[in-house]
Short mmCIF file of C-alpha atoms (C1' of nucleotides) in Angstrom, two decimals:
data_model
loop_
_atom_site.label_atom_id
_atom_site.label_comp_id
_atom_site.label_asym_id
_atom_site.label_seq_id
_atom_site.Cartn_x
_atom_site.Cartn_y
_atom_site.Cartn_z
CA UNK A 1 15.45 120.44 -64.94
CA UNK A 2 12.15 121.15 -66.39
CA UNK A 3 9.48 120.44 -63.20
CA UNK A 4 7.40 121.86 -60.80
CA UNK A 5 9.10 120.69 -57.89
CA UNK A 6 12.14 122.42 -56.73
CA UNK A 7 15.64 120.94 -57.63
CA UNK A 8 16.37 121.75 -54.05
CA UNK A 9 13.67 119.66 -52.50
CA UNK A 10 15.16 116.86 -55.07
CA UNK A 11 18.67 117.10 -53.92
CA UNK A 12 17.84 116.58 -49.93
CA UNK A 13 15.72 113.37 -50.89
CA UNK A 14 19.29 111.36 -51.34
CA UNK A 15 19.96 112.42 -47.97
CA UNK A 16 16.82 111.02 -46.86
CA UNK A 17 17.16 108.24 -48.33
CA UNK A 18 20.76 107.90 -47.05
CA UNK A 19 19.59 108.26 -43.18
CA UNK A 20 16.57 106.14 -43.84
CA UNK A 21 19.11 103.11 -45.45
CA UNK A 22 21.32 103.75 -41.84
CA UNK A 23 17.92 103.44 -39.70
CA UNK A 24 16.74 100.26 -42.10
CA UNK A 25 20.33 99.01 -41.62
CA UNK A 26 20.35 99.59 -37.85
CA UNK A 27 17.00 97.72 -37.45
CA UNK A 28 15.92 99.32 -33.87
CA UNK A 29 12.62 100.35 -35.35
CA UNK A 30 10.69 100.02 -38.09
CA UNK A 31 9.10 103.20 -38.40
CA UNK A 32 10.55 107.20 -37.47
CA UNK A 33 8.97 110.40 -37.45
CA UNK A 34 9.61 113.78 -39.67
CA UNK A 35 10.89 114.95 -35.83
CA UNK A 36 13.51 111.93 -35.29
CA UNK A 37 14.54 112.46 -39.01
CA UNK A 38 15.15 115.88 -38.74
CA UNK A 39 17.08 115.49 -35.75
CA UNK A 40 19.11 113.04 -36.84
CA UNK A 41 20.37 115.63 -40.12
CA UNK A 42 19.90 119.03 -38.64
CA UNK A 43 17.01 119.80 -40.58
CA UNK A 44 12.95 120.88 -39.09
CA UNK A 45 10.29 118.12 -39.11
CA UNK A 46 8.37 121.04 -40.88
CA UNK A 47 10.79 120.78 -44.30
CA UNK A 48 10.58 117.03 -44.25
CA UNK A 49 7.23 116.90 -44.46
CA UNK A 50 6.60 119.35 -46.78
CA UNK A 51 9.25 118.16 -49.32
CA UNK A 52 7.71 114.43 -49.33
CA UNK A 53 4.68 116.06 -49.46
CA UNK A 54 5.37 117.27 -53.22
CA UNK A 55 4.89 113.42 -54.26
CA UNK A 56 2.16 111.72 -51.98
CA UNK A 57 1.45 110.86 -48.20
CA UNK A 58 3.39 108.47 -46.99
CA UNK A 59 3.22 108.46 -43.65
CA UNK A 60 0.35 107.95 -41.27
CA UNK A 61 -0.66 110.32 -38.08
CA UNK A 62 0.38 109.13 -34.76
CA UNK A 63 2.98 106.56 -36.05
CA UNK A 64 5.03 108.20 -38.63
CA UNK A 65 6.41 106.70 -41.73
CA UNK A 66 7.66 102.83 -42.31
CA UNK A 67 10.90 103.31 -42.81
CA UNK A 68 11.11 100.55 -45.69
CA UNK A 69 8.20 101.74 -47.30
CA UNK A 70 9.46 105.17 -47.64
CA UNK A 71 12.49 104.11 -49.17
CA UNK A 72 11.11 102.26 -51.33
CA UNK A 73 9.18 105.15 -52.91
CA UNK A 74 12.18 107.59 -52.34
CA UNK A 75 13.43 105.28 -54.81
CA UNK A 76 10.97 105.15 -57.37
CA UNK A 77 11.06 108.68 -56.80
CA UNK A 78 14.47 109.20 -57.97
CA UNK A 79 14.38 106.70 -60.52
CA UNK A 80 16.43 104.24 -58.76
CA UNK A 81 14.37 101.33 -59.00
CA UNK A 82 16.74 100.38 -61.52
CA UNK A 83 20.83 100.11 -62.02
CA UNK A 84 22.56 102.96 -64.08
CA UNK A 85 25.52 102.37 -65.75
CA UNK A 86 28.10 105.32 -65.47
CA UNK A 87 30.85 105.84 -67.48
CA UNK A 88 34.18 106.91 -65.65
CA UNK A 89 36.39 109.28 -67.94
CA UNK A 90 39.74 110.05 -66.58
CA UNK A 91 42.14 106.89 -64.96
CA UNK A 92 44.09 109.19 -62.83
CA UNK A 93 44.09 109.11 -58.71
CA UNK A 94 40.45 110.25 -58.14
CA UNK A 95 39.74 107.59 -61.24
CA UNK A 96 41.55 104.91 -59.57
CA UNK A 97 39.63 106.03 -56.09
CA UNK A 98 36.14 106.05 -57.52
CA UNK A 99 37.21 102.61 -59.38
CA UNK A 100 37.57 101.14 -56.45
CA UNK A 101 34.86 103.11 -54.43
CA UNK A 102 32.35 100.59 -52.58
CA UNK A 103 29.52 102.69 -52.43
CA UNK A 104 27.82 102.95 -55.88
CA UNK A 105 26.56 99.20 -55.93
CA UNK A 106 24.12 99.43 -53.47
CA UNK A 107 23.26 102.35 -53.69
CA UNK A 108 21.92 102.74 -58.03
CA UNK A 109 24.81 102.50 -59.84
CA UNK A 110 27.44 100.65 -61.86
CA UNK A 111 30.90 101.87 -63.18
CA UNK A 112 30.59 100.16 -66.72
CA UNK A 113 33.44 101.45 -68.56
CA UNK A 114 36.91 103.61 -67.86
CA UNK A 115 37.74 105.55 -70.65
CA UNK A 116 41.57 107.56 -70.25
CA UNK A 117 43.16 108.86 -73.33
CA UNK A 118 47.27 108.42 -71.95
CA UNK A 119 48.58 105.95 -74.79
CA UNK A 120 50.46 104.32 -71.32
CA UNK A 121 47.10 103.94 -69.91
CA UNK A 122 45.32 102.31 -72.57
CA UNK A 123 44.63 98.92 -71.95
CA UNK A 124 45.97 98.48 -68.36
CA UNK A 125 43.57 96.94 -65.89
CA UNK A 126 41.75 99.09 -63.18
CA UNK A 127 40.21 96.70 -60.33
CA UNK A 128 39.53 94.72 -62.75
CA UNK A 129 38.10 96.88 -66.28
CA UNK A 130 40.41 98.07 -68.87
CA UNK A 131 40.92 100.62 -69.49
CA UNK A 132 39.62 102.02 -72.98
CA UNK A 133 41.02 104.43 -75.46
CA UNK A 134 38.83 107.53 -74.66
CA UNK A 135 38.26 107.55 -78.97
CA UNK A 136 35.93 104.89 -78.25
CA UNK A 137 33.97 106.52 -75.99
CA UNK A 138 31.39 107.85 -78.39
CA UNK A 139 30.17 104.36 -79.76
CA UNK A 140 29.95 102.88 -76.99
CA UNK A 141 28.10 105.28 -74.84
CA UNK A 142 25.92 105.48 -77.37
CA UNK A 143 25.37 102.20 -78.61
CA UNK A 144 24.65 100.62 -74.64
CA UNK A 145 22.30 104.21 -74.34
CA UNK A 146 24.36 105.53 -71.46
CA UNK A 147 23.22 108.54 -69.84
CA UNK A 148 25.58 108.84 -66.53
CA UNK A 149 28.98 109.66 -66.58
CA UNK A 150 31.84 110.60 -64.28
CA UNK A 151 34.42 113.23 -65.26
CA UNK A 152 37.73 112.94 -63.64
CA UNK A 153 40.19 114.26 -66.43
CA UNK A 154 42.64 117.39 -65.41
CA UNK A 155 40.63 121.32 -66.67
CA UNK A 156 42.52 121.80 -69.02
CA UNK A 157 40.78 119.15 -71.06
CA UNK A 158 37.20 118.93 -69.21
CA UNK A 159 35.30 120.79 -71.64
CA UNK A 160 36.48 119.41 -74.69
CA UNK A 161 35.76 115.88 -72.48
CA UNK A 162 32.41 117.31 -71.54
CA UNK A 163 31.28 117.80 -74.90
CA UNK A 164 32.18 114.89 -75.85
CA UNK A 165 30.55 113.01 -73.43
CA UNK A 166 27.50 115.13 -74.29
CA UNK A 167 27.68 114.35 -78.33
CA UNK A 168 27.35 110.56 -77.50
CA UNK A 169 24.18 111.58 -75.09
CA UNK A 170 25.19 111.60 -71.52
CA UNK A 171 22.79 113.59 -69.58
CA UNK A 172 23.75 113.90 -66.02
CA UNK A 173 27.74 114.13 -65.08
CA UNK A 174 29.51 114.48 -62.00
CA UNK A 175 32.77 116.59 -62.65
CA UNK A 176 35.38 116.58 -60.27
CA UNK A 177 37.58 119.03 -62.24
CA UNK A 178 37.83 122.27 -60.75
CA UNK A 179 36.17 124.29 -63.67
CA UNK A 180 33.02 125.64 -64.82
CA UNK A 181 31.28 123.13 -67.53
CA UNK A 182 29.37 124.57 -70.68
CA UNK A 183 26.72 122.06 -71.33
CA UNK A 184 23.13 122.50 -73.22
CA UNK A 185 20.01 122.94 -71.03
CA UNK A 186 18.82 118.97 -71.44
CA UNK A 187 22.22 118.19 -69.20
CA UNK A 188 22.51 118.13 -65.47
CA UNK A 189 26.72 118.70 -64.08
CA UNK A 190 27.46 118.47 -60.72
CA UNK A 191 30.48 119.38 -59.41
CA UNK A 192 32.74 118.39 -56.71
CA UNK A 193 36.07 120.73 -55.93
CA UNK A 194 37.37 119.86 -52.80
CA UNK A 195 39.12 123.01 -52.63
CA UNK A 196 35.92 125.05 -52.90
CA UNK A 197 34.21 123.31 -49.92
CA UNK A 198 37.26 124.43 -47.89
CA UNK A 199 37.20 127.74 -49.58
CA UNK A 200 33.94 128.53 -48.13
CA UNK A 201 34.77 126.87 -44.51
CA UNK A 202 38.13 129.31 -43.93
CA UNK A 203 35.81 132.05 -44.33
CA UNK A 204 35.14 130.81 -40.55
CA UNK A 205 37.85 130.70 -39.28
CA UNK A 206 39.92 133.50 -37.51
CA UNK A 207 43.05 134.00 -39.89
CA UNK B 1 28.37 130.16 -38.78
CA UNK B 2 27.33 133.22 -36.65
CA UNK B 3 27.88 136.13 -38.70
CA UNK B 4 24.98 138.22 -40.89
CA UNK B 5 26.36 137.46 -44.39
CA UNK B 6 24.52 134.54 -46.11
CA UNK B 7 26.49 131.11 -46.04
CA UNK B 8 25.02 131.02 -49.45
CA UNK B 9 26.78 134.22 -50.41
CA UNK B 10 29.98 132.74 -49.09
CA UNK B 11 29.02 129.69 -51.10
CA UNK B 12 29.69 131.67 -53.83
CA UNK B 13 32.51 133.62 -53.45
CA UNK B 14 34.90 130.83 -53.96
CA UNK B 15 33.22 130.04 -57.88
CA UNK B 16 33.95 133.59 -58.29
CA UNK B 17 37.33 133.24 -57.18
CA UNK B 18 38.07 130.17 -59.17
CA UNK B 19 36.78 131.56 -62.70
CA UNK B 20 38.42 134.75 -61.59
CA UNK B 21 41.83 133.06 -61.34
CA UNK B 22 41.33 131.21 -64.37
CA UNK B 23 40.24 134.60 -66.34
CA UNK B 24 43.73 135.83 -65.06
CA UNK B 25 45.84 133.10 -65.96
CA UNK B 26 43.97 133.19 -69.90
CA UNK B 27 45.91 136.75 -69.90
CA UNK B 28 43.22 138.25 -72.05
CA UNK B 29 42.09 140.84 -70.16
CA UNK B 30 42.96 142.95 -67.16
CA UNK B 31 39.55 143.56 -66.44
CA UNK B 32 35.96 141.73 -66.34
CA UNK B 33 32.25 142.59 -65.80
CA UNK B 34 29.54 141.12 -63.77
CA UNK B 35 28.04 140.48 -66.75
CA UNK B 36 30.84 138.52 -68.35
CA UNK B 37 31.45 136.37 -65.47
CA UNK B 38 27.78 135.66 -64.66
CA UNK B 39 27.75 133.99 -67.91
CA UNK B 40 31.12 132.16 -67.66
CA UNK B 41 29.01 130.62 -64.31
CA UNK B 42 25.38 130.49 -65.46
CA UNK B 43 24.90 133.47 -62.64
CA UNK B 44 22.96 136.84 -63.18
CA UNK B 45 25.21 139.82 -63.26
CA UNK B 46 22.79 141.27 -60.46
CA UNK B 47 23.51 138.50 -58.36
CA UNK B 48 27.80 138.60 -58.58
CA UNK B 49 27.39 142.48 -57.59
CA UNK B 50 25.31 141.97 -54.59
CA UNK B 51 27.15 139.34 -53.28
CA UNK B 52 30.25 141.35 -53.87
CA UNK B 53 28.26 144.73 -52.21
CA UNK B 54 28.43 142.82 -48.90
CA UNK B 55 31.76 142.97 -48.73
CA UNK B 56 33.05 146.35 -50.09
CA UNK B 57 32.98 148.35 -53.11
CA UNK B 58 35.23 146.58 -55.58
CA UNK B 59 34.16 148.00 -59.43
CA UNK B 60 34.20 150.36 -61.19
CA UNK B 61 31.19 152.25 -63.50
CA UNK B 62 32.03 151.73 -66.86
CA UNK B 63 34.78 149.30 -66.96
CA UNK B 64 33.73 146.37 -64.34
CA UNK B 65 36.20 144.91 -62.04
CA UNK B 66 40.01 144.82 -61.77
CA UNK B 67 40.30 140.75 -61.93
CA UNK B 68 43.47 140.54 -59.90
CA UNK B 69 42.18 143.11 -57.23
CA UNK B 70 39.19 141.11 -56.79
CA UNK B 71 40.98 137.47 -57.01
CA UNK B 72 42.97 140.00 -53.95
CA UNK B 73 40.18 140.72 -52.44
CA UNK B 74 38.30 137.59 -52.16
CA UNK B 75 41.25 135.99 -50.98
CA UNK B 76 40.90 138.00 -48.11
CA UNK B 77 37.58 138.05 -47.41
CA UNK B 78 37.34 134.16 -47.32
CA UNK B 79 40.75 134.02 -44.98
CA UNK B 80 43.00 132.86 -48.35
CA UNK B 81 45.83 135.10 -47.45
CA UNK B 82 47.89 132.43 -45.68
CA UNK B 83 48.05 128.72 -46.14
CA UNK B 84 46.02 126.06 -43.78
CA UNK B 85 47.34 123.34 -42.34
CA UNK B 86 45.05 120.25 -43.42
CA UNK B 87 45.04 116.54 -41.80
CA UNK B 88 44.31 114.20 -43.96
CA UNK B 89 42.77 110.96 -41.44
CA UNK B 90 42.17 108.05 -43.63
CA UNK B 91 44.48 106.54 -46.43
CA UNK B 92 42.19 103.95 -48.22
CA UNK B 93 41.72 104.83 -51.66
CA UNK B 94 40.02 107.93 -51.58
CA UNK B 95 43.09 109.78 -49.04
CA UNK B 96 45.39 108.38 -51.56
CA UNK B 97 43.52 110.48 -54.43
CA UNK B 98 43.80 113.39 -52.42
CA UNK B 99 47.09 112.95 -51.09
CA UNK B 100 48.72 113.50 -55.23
CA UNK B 101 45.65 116.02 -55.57
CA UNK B 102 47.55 118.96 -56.87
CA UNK B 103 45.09 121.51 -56.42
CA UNK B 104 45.54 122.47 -53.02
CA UNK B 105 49.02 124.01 -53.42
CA UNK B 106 47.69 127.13 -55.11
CA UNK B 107 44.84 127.46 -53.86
CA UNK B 108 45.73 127.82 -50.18
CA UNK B 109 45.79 124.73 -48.22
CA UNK B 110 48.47 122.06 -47.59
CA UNK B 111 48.17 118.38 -45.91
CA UNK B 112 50.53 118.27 -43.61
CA UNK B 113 50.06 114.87 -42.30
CA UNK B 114 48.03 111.74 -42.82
CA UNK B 115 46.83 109.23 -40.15
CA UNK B 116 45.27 105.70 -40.20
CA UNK B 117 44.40 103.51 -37.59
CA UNK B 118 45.64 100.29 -39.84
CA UNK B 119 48.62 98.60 -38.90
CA UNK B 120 49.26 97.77 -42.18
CA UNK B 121 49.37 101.20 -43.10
CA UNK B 122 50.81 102.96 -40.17
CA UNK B 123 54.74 103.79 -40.73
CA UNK B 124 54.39 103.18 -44.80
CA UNK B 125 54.97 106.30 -47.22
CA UNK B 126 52.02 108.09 -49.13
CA UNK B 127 53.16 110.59 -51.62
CA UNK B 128 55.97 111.28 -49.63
CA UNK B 129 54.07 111.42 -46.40
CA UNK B 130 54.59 108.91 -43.73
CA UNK B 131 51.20 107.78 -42.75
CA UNK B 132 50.69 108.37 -39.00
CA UNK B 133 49.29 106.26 -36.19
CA UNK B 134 45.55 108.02 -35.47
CA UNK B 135 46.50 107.59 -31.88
CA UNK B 136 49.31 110.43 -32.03
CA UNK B 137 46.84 112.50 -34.08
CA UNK B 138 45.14 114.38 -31.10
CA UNK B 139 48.24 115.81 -29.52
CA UNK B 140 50.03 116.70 -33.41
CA UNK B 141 46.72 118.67 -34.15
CA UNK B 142 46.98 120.56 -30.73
CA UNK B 143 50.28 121.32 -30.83
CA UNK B 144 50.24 122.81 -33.97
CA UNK B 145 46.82 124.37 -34.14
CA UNK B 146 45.44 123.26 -37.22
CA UNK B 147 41.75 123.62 -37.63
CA UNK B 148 41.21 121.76 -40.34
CA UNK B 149 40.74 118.17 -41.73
CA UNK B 150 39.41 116.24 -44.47
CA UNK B 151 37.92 112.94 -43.06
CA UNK B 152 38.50 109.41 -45.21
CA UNK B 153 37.55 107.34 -43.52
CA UNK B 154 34.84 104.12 -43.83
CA UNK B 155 31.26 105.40 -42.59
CA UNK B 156 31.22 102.86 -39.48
CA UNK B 157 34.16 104.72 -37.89
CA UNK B 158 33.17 108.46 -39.54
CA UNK B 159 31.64 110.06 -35.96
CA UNK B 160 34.44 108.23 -34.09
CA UNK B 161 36.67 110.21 -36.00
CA UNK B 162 35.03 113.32 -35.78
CA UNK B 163 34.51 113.25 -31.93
CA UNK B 164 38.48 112.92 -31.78
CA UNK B 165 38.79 115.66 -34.38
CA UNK B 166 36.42 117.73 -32.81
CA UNK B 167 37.99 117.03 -29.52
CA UNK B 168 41.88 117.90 -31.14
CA UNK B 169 40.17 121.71 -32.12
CA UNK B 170 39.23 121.00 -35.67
CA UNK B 171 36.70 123.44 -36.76
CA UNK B 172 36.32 122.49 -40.74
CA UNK B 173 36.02 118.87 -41.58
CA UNK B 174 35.36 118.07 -45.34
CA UNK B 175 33.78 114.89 -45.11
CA UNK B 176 33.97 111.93 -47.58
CA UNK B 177 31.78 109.99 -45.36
CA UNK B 178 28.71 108.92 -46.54
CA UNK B 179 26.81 109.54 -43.53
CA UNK B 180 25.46 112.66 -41.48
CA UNK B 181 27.95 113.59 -38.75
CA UNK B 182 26.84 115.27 -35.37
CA UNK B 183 29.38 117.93 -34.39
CA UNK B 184 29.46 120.87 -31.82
CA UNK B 185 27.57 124.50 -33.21
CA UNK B 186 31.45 126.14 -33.33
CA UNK B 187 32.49 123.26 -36.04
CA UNK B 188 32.00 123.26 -39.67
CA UNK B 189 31.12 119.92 -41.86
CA UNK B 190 30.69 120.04 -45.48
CA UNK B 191 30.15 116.41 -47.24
CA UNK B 192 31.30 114.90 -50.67
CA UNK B 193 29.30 112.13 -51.74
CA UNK B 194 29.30 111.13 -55.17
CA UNK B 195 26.16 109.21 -55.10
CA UNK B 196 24.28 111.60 -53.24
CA UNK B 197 24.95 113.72 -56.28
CA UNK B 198 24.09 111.03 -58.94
CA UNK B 199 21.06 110.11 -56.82
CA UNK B 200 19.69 114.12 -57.25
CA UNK B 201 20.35 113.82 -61.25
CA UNK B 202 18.68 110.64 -61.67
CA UNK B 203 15.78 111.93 -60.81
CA UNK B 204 15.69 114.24 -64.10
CA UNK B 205 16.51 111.30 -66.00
CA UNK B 206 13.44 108.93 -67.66
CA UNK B 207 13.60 105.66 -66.07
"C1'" DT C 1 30.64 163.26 -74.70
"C1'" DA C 2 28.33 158.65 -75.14
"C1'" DG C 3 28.45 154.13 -73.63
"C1'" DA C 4 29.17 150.90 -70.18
"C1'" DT C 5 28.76 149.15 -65.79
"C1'" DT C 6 28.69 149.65 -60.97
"C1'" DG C 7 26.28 149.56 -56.23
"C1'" DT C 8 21.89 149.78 -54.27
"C1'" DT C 9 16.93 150.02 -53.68
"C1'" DA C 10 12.55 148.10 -54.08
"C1'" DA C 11 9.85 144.51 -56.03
"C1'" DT C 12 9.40 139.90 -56.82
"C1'" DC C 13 9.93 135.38 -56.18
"C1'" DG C 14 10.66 131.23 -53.63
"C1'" DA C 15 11.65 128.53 -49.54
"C1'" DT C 16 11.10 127.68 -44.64
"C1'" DT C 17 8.54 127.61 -40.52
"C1'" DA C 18 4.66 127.73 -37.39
"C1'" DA C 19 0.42 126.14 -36.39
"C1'" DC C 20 -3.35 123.08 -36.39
"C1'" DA C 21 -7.22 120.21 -37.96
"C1'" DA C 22 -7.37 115.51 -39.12
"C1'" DT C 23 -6.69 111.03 -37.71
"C1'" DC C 24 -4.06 106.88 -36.60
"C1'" DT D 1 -9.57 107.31 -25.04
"C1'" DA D 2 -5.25 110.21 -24.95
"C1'" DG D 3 -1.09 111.02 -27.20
"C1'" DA D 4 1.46 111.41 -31.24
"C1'" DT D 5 2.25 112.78 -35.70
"C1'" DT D 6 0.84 113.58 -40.28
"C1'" DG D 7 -0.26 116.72 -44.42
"C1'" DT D 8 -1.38 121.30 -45.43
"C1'" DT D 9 -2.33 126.19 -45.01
"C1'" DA D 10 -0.91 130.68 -44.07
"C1'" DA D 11 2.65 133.55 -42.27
"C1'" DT D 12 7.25 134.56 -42.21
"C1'" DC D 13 11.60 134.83 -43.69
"C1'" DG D 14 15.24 135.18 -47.01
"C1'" DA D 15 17.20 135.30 -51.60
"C1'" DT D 16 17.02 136.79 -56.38
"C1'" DT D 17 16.00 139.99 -59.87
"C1'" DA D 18 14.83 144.27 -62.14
"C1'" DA D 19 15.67 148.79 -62.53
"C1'" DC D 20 18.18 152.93 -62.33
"C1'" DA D 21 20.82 156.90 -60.55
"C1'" DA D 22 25.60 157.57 -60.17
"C1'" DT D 23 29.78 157.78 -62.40
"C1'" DC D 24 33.93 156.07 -64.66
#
DNA sequence: TAGATTGTTAATCGATTAACAATC
DNA sequence: TAGATTGTTAATCGATTAACAATC
C-alpha cells in the first residue's frame, strides 16, 4: 500500500482494463477516446485521463488511445504480465463456484491448490484438483512462493485461516467471509459480502 | 441515489452494522465506543461518529453507544426492518453458491425464486427451489413487487437480463457479471468481480 | 468528582472536474 | 487545414481528521 498513487486510482484501472478487453474483443475499432470510455462506465473523460496520467501518456491528441496498446501497459501496470497462482481455502459452495469459475484464466490468474480442512473433504476431487488437507497449506504456499489466496471458509474460522495464510506469506487475499480480517500492514484483504452490497442498496429503496 | 447523505457514508453503515452484530452476539459487552469499533474496522473513531451524526444522535458522553440500539437503529436507517424479496436469475455455478448461502436469512433478505433460461435447468430443484423459466420472470416480479435481484448470469446475456429486470421494476441488482451494465438513473447496480479485485492487489505485489 | 466519550465545528487533506494549450 | 482529443493545471468540490465544549 506504500505509493504515491492513490489505491483508488489503482482499483478503477481493472475496470479499464475490463471495458478495454470488451472493445478489443468486439473489434469495431481499434482505438477509443477518454469520452467513449467514460461513457461506456459512467465515469468523466476528465478522471480517465488523469488516472492514466499517474503512469505515462498513452494516448495521442486527436485520435485517442490504441486500445491494444493501452492494455497492454494497463497490464504491466498491474503486474499482470505474468500468471499468479492463487490458493483457494475453503471447498464449500462459493469454493466449488470459484473452482469452477471461467474467468480467472484469461484474465491473470490460476487456482493452483484447494485447501479444506473437513476430514470428508480431504482428498475428493474439485473440477478436477484435490482437495488438500488445509495442514499442508503452510509448506506448500511457501515452498511454490505463493502470494495470492482466496478465502472462502465460514467466520467463525477466517481469522485463524487468515493468519495462517499470512504465516506461509500470502500477501493479497480476497475474503468472502462476512467478517472483518486482522492482517499486518505488508497484506492487502479484499472483501466480498454479498449481503453488504445489498445492505447499502435497501437504503434506496422506499420500505 | 438522490438524497444529500454520502453513498460513501451509506457504504459504511452496513460494516458498522455487521461488526456491531457480531460485538452483540460475543455477549461481552452491552456497550461500545467509536473508538473500539474504529479499530475492530481499521476506521478512525472521528469518522464512525460523523457518519452516525447524519443520521441522529445515537451515544452517549462517557459510555459510547448502546450496541443493540444502534444494530436498531441502523437497521432502520438502511430499510433492514423487514425482509426483501430477492430473485435470484441465473443457476450456473455461482447462483448455486448463493442459493445454500446462509447469510441472507439474518441479515434481511430472502430469494424467493430462481430463473434460468436453460432447458436443462428449467423445472429441476435448487436447494429446494424449483428453478423457473426466465420467460415467467417479468410478470412473478410484477406481481409481487420485488425490487430486487442478484444477476448470475454469463456476461454475453448480462444487459439482456438487466433490460428485462429493469423493465419487471427491479431497482437493486447485485451483479456477478463481469461487465459494466447500463441501467435507468432510478436503478441501483453494485458488481462482484473477483478478478477485478485480485487485479487492484496485484498491483502492490512485485512482479 | 474525574474520566471517558459523544456530536460538531473548523481545518486539512485528497479527489474530481473544468478548461485549455498543445498537437495529432 | 479544421476538428478532435490528449495531458496537465488550477479551481472546485467533497471527505476525513483534529480538536474540544458538552455532558454522561
Amino acid at each position: 500500500m506504500a505509493n504515491d498513487i492513490p489505491d483508488i486510482v489503482i482499483g478503477r484501472l481493472p475496470i479499464y482494463l475490463r471495458a478495454l478487453t470488451h472493445l478489443a474483443a468486439e473489434g469495431e475499432s481499434t482505438t477509443t477516446s477518454s469520452y467513449d470510455l467514460g461513457r461506456k462506465l459512467g465515469i468523466s473523460s476528465a478522471q480517465i485521463r488523469k488516472d492514466l496520467s499517474h503512469f505515462g501518456e498513452f494516448g495521442k491528441q486527436g485520435t485517442g488511445y490504441n486500445i491494444k496498446y493501452l492494455i497492454e501497459q494497463l497490464r504491466q501496470i498491474l503486474h499482470l504480465d505474468r500468471e499468479w497462482a492463487i490458493v483457494l481455502v475453503g471447498a464449500g459452495y462459493i469454493g466449488h463456484a470459484l473452482s469452477h469459475y471461467q474467468g480467472f484464466q484469461h484474465r491473470g490468474f490460476q487456482i493452483l491448490w484447494v485447501f479444506d480442512n473437513d476430514p470428508g473433504k480431504i482428498g475428493r476431487d474439485m473440477n478436477g484438483m484435490r482437495i488438500r488437507n488445509m495442514s499442508e497449506l503452510g509448506a506448500l504456499v511457501r515452498s511454490e512462493g505463493v502470494k495470492v489466496a482466496i478465502l472462502a471458509v465460514p467466520a467463525s474460522s477466517a481469522q485463524e485461516t487468515t493468519d495462517l495464510l499470512v504465516e506461509s506469506g500470502i500477501k493479497s487475499i480476497l475474503s468472502y467471509a462476512p467478517i472483518n480480517l486482522t492482517v499486518p500492514s505488508d497484506v492487502n484483504v479484499r472483501y466480498t459480502d454479498p449481503v453488504v452490497q445489498l445492505q447499502r442498496m435497501t437504503y434506496y429503496l422506499d420500505s
